[in-house]
PDB file of C-alpha atoms in Angstrom:
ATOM      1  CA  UNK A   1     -17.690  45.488 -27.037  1.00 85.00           C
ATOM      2  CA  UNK A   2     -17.842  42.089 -28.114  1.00 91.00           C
ATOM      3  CA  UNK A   3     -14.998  39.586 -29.233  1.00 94.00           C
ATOM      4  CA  UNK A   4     -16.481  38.535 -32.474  1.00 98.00           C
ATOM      5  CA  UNK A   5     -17.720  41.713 -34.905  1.00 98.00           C
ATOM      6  CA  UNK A   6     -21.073  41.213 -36.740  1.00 98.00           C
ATOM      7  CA  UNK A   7     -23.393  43.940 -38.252  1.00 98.00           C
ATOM      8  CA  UNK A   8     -26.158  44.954 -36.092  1.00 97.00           C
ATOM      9  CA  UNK A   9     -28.642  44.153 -39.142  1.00 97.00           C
ATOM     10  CA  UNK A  10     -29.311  43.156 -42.204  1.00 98.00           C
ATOM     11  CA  UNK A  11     -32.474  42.652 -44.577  1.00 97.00           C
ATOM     12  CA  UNK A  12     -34.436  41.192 -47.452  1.00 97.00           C
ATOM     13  CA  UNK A  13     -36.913  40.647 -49.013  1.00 97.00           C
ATOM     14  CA  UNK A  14     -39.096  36.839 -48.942  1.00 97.00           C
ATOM     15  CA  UNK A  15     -37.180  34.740 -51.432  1.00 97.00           C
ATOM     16  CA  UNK A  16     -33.897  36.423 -51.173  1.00 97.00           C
ATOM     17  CA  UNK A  17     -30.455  35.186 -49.980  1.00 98.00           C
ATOM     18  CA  UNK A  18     -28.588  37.202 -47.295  1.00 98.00           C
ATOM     19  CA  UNK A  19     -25.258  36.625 -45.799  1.00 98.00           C
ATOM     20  CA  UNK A  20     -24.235  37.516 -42.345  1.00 98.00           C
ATOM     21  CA  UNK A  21     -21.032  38.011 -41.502  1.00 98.00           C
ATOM     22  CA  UNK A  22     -18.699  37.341 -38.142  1.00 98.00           C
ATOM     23  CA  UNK A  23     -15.235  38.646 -37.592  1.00 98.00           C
ATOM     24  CA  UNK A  24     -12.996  37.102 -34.934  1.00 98.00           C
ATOM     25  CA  UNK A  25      -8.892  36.467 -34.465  1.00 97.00           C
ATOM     26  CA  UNK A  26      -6.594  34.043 -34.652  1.00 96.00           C
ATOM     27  CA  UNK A  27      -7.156  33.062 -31.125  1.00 96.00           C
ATOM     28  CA  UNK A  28     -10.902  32.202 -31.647  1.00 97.00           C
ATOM     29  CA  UNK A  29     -12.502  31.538 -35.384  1.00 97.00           C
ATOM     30  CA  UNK A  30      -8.850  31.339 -36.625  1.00 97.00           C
ATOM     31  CA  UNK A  31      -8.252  28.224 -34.099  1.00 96.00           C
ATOM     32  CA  UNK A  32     -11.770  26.794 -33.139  1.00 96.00           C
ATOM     33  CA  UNK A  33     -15.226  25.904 -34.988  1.00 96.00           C
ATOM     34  CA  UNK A  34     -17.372  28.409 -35.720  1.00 97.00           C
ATOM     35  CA  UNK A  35     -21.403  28.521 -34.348  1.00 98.00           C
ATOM     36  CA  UNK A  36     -25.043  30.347 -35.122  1.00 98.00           C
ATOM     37  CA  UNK A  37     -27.524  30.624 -33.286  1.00 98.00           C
ATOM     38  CA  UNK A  38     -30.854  32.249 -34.004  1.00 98.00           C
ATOM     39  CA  UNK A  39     -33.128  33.580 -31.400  1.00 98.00           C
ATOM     40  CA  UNK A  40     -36.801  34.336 -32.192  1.00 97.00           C
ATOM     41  CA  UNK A  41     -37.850  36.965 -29.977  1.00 92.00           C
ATOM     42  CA  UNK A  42     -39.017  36.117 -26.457  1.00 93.00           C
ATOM     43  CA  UNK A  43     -37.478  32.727 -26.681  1.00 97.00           C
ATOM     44  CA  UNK A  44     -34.055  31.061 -25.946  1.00 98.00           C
ATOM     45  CA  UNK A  45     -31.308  30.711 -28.231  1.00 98.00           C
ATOM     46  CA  UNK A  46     -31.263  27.828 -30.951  1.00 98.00           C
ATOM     47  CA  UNK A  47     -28.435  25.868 -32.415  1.00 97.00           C
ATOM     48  CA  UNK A  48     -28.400  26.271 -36.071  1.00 98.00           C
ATOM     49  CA  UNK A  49     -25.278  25.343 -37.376  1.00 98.00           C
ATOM     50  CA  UNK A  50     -22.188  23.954 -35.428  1.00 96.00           C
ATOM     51  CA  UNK A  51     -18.820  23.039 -36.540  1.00 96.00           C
ATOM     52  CA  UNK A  52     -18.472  26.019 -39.034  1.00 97.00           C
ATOM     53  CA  UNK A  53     -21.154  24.095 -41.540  1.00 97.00           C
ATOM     54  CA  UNK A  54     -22.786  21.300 -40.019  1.00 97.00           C
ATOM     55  CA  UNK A  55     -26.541  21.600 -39.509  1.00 97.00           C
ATOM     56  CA  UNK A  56     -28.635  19.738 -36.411  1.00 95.00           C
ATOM     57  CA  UNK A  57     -31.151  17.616 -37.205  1.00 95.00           C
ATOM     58  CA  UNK A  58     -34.623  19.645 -38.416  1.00 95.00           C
ATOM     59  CA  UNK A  59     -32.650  22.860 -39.559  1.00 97.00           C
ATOM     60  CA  UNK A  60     -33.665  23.559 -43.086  1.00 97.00           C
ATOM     61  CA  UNK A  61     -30.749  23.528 -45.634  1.00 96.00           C
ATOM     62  CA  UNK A  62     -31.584  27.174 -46.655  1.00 98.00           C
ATOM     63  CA  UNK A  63     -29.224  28.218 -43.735  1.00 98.00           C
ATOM     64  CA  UNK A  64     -25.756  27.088 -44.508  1.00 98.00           C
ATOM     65  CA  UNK A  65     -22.396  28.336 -42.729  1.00 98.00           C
ATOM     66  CA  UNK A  66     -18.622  28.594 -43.990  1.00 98.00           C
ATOM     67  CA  UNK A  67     -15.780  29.621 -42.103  1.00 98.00           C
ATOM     68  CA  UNK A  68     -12.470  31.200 -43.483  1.00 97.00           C
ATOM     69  CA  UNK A  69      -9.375  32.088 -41.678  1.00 97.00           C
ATOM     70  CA  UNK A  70     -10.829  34.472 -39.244  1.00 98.00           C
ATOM     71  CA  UNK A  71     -14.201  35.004 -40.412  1.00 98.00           C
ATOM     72  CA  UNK A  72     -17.493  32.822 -40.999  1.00 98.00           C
ATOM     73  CA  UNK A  73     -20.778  34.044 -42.446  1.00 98.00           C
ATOM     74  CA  UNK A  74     -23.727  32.524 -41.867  1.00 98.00           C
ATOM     75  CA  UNK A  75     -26.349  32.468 -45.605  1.00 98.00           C
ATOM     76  CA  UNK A  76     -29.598  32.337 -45.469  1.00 98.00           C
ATOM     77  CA  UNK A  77     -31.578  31.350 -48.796  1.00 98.00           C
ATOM     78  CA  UNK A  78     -34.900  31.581 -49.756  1.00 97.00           C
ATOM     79  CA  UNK A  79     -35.833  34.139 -47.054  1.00 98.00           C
ATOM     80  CA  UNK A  80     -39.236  33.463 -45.277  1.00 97.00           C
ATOM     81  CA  UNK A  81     -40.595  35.988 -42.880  1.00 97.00           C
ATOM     82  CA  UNK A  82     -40.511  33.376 -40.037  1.00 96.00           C
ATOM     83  CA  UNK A  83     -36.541  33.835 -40.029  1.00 97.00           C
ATOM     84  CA  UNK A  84     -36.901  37.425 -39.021  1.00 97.00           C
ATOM     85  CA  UNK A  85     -34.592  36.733 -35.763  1.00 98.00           C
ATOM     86  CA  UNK A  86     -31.585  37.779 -34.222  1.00 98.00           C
ATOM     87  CA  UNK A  87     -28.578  35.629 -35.084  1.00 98.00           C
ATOM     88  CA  UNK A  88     -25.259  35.348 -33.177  1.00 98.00           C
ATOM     89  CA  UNK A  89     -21.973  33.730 -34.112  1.00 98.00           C
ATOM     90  CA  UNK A  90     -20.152  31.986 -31.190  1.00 98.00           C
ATOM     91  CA  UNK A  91     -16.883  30.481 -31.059  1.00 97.00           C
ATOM     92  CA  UNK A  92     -14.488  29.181 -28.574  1.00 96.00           C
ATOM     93  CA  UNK A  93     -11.278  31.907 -27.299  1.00 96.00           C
ATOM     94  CA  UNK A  94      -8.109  29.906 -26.303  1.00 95.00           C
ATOM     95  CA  UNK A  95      -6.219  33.131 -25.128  1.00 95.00           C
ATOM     96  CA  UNK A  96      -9.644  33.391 -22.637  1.00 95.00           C
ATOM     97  CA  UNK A  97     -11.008  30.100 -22.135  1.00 94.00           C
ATOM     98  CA  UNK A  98     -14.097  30.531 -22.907  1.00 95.00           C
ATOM     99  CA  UNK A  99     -17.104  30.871 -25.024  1.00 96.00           C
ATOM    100  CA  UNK A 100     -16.895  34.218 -27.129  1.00 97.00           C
ATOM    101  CA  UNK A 101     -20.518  35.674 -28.874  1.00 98.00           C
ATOM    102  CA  UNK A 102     -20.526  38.510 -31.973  1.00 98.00           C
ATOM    103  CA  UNK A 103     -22.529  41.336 -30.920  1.00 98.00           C
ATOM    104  CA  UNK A 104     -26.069  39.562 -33.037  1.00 98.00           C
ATOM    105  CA  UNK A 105     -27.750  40.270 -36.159  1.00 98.00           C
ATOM    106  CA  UNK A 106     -31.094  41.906 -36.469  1.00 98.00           C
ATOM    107  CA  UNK A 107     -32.768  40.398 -39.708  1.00 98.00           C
ATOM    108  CA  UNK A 108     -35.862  41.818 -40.678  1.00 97.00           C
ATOM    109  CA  UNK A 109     -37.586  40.538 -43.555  1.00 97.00           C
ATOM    110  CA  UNK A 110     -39.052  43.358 -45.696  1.00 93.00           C
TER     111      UNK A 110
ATOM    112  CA  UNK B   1     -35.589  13.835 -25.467  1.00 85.00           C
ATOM    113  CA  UNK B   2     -33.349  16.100 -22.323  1.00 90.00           C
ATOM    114  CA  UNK B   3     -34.801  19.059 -21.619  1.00 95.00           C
ATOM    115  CA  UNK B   4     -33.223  21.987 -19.351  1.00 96.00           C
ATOM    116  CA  UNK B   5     -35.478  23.451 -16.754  1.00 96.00           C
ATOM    117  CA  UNK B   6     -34.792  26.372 -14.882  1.00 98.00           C
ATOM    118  CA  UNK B   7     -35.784  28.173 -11.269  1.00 97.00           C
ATOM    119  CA  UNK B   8     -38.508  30.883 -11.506  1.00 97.00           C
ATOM    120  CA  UNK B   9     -38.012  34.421 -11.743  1.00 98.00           C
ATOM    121  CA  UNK B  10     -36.127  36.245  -9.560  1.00 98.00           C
ATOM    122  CA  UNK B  11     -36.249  40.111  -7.215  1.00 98.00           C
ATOM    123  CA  UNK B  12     -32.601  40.775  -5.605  1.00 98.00           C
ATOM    124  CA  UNK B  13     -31.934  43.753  -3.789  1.00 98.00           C
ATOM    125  CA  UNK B  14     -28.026  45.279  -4.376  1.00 98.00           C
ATOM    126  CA  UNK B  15     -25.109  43.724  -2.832  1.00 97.00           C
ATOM    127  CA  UNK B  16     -27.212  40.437  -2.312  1.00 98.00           C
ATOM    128  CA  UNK B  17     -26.597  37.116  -3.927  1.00 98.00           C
ATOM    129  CA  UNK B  18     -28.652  34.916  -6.318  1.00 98.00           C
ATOM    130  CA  UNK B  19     -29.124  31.365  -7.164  1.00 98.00           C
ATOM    131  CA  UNK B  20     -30.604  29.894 -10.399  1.00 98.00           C
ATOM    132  CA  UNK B  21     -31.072  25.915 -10.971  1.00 98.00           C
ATOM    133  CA  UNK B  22     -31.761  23.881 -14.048  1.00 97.00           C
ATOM    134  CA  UNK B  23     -32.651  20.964 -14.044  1.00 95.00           C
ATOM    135  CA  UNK B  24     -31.945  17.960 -16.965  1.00 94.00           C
ATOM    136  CA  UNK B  25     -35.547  16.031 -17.374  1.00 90.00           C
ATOM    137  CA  UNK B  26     -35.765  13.237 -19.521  1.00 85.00           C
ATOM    138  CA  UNK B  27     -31.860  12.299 -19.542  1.00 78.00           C
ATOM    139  CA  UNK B  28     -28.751  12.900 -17.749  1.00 75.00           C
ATOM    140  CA  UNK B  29     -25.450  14.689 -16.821  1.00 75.00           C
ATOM    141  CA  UNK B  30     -23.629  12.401 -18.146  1.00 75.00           C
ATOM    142  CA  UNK B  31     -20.650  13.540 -20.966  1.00 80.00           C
ATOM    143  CA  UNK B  32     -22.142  16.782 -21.112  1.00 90.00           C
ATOM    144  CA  UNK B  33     -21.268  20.280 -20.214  1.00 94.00           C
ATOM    145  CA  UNK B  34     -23.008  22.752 -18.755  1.00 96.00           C
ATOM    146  CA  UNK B  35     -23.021  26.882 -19.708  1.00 97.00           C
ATOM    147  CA  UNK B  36     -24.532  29.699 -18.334  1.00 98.00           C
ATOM    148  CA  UNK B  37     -24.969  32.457 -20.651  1.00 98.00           C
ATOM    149  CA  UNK B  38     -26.654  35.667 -19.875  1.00 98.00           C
ATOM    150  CA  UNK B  39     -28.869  38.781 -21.866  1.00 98.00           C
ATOM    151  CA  UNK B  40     -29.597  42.066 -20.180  1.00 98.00           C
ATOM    152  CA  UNK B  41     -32.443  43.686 -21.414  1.00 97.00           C
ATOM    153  CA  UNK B  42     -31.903  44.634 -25.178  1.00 95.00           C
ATOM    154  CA  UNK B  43     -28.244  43.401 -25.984  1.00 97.00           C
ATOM    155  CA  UNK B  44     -26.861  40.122 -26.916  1.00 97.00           C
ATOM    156  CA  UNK B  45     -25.992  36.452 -25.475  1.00 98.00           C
ATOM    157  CA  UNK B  46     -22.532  37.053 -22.802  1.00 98.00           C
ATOM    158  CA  UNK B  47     -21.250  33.967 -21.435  1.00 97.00           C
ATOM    159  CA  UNK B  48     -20.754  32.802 -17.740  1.00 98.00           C
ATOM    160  CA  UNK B  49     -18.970  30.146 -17.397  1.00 97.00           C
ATOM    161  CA  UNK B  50     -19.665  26.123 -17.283  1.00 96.00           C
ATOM    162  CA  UNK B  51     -19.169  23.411 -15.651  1.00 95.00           C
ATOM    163  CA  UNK B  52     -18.506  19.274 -16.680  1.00 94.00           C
ATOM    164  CA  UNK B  53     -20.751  17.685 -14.101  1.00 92.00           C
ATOM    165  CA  UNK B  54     -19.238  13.888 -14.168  1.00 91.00           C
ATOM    166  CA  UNK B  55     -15.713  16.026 -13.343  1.00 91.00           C
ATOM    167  CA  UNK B  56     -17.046  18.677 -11.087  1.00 91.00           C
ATOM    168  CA  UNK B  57     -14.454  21.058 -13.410  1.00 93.00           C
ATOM    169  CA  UNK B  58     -15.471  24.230 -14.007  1.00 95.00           C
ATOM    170  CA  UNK B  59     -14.203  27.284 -16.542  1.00 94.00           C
ATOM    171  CA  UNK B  60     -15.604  30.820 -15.614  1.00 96.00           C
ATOM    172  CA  UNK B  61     -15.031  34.107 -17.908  1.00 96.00           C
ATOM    173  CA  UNK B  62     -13.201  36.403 -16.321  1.00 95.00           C
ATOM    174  CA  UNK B  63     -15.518  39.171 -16.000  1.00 95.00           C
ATOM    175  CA  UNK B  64     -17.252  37.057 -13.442  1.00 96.00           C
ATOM    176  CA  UNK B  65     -14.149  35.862 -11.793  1.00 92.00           C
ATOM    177  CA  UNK B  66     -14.444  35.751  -8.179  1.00 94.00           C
ATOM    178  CA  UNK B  67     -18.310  36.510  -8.424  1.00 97.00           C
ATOM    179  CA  UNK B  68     -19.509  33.796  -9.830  1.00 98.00           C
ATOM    180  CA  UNK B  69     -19.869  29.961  -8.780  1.00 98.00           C
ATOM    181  CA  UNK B  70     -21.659  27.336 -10.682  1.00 98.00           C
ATOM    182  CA  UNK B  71     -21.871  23.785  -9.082  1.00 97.00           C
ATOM    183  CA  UNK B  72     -23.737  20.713 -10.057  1.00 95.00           C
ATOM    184  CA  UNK B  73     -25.060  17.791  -8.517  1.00 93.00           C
ATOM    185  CA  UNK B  74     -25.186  15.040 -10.556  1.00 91.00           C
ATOM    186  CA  UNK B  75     -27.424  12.847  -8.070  1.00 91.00           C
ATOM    187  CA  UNK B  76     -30.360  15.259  -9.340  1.00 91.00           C
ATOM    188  CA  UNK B  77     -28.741  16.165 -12.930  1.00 92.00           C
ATOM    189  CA  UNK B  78     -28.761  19.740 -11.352  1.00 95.00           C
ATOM    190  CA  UNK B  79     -26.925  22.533 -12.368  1.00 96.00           C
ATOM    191  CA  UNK B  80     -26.782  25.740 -10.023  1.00 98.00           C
ATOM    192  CA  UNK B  81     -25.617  29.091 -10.702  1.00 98.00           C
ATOM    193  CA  UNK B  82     -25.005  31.556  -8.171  1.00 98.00           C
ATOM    194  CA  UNK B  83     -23.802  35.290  -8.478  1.00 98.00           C
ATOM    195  CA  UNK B  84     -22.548  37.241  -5.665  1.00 98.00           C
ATOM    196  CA  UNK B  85     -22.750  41.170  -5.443  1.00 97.00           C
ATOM    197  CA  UNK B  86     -25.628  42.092  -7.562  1.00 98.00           C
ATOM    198  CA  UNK B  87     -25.383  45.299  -9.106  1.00 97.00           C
ATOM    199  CA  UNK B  88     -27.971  46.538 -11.487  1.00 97.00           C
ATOM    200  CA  UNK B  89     -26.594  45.819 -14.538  1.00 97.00           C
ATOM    201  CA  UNK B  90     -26.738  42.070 -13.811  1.00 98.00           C
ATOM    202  CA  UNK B  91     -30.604  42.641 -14.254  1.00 98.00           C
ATOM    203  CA  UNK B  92     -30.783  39.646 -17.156  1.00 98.00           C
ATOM    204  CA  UNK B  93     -32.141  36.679 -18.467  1.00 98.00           C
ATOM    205  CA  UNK B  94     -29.945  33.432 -17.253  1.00 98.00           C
ATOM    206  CA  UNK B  95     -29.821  30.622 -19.141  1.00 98.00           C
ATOM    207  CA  UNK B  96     -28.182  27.583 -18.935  1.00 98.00           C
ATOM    208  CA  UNK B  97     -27.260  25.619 -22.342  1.00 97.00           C
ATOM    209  CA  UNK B  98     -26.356  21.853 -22.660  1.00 95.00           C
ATOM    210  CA  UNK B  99     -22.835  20.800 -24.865  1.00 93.00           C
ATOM    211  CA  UNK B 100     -22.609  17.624 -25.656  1.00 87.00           C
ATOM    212  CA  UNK B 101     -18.774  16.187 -24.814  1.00 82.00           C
ATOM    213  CA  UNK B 102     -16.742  17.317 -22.301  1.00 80.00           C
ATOM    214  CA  UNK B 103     -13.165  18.305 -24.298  1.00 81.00           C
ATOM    215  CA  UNK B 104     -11.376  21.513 -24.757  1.00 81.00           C
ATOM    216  CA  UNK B 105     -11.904  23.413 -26.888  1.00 84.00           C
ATOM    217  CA  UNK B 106     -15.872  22.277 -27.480  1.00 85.00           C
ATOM    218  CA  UNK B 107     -17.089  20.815 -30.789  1.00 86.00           C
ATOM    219  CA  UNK B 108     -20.617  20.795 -30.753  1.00 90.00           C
ATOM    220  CA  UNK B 109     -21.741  23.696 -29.510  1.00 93.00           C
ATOM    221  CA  UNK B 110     -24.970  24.195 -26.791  1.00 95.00           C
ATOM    222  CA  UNK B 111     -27.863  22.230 -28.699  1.00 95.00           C
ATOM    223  CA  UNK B 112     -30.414  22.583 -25.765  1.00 96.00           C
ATOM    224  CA  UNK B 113     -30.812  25.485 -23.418  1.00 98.00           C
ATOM    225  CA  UNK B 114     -33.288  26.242 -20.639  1.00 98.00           C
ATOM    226  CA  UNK B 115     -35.957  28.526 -20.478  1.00 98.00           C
ATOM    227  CA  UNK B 116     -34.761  31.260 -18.601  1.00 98.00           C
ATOM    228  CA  UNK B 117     -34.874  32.888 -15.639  1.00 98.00           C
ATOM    229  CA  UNK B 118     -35.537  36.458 -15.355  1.00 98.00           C
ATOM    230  CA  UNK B 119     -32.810  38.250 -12.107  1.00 98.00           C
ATOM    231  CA  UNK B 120     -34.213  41.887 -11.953  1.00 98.00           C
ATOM    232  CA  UNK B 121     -31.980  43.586  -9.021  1.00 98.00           C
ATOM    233  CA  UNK B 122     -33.421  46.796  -8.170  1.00 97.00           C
ATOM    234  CA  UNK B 123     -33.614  48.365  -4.716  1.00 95.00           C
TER     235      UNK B 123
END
């Protein structure tokens, strides 16, 4: 059972917008930034947006994140087939003291 | 450009211990953190524990409490992870993930990660 509570999947269709969405506490997203990562599979983790909104350098701007009180969602506009991933929010616990994952995100692009 | 690479693949036998490297090339320990974060077969990212190299401080998550050491020598811009008492259900990918900074709580999240190393632990 993980800290943070996402939904196992979600879908659309190529040129769609889909939301995914990450539930946490006061302890963690209520008190700390708010992460996604996406993983393609077979490979390792990537940091797509940090600091609840921010996104690294190369990340396209169709993936956008927002945080509020306890929850963030990560969007996702203009769905391509290449962003058929799994996707995991991530967030720092200050009752643990230490990094807390949701569960991930299946998206499947139909 | 720093780039994390880890130890090959690894066969443990139950009860025994393991221990996974990774390596910065191209840049340095320095004002980073280091995190180990694991996957077992099918299921999502779980995370280890981590370690500030320049300090030598490490945090660990308490399901790994007392299991778990992870060291780092910053000589070599090594990190090492070891885990004690294998059981089958550590069979998992490890991977170790860069954060730039070095305060608590973190603000910028793991931006590079290692490869992977596969621990299968089967008798």
């Amino acid at each position: 059972q993980s800290v943070l509570t996402q939904p196992p999947s979600a879908s659309g269709t190529p040129g769609q917008r889909v939301t995914i969405s990450c539930s946490g506490s006061s302890s963690n997203i209520g008190s700390n930034f708010v992460f996604w990562y996406q993983q393609l599979p077979g490979t390792a983790p990537k940091l797509l947006i940090y600091r609840n909104n921010q996104r690294p350098s190369g990340v396209p701007d169709r993936f956008s994140g927002s945080k509020s009180g306890t929850s963030a969602s990560l969007a996702i506009s203009g769905l391509r087939s290449e962003d058929e991933a799994n996707y995991y929010c991530a967030t720092w616990d200050d009752s643990l003291s230490g990094w807390v994952f949701g569960g991930g995100t299946k998206l499947t692009v139909l | 450009q720093v780039r994390l690479v880890q130890s090959g693949a690894e066969v443990k036998k139950p009860g025994s211990s393991v221990k996974v490297s990774c390596k910065a090339s191209g840049g340095t320990f320095s004002n980073y953190a280091i995190s180990w974060v694991r996957q077992a077969p099918g299921q999502g990212l779980e995370w280890m524990g981590g370690i500030i190299p320049i300090f030598g401080a490490t945090t660990y998550a308490q399901k790994f409490q007392g299991r778990v050491t992870i060291t780092a020598d910053t000589s070599s811009s090594t990190a090492h992870l070891e885990l004690s008492s294998l059981r089958s259900d550590d069979t998992a990918v490890y991977y170790c993930a860069r954060e730039i900074g070095v305060g608590t709580p973190p603000m910028n999240g793991m931006d590079v990660w290692g490869q992977g190393t596969t621990v299968t632990v089967s008798s």
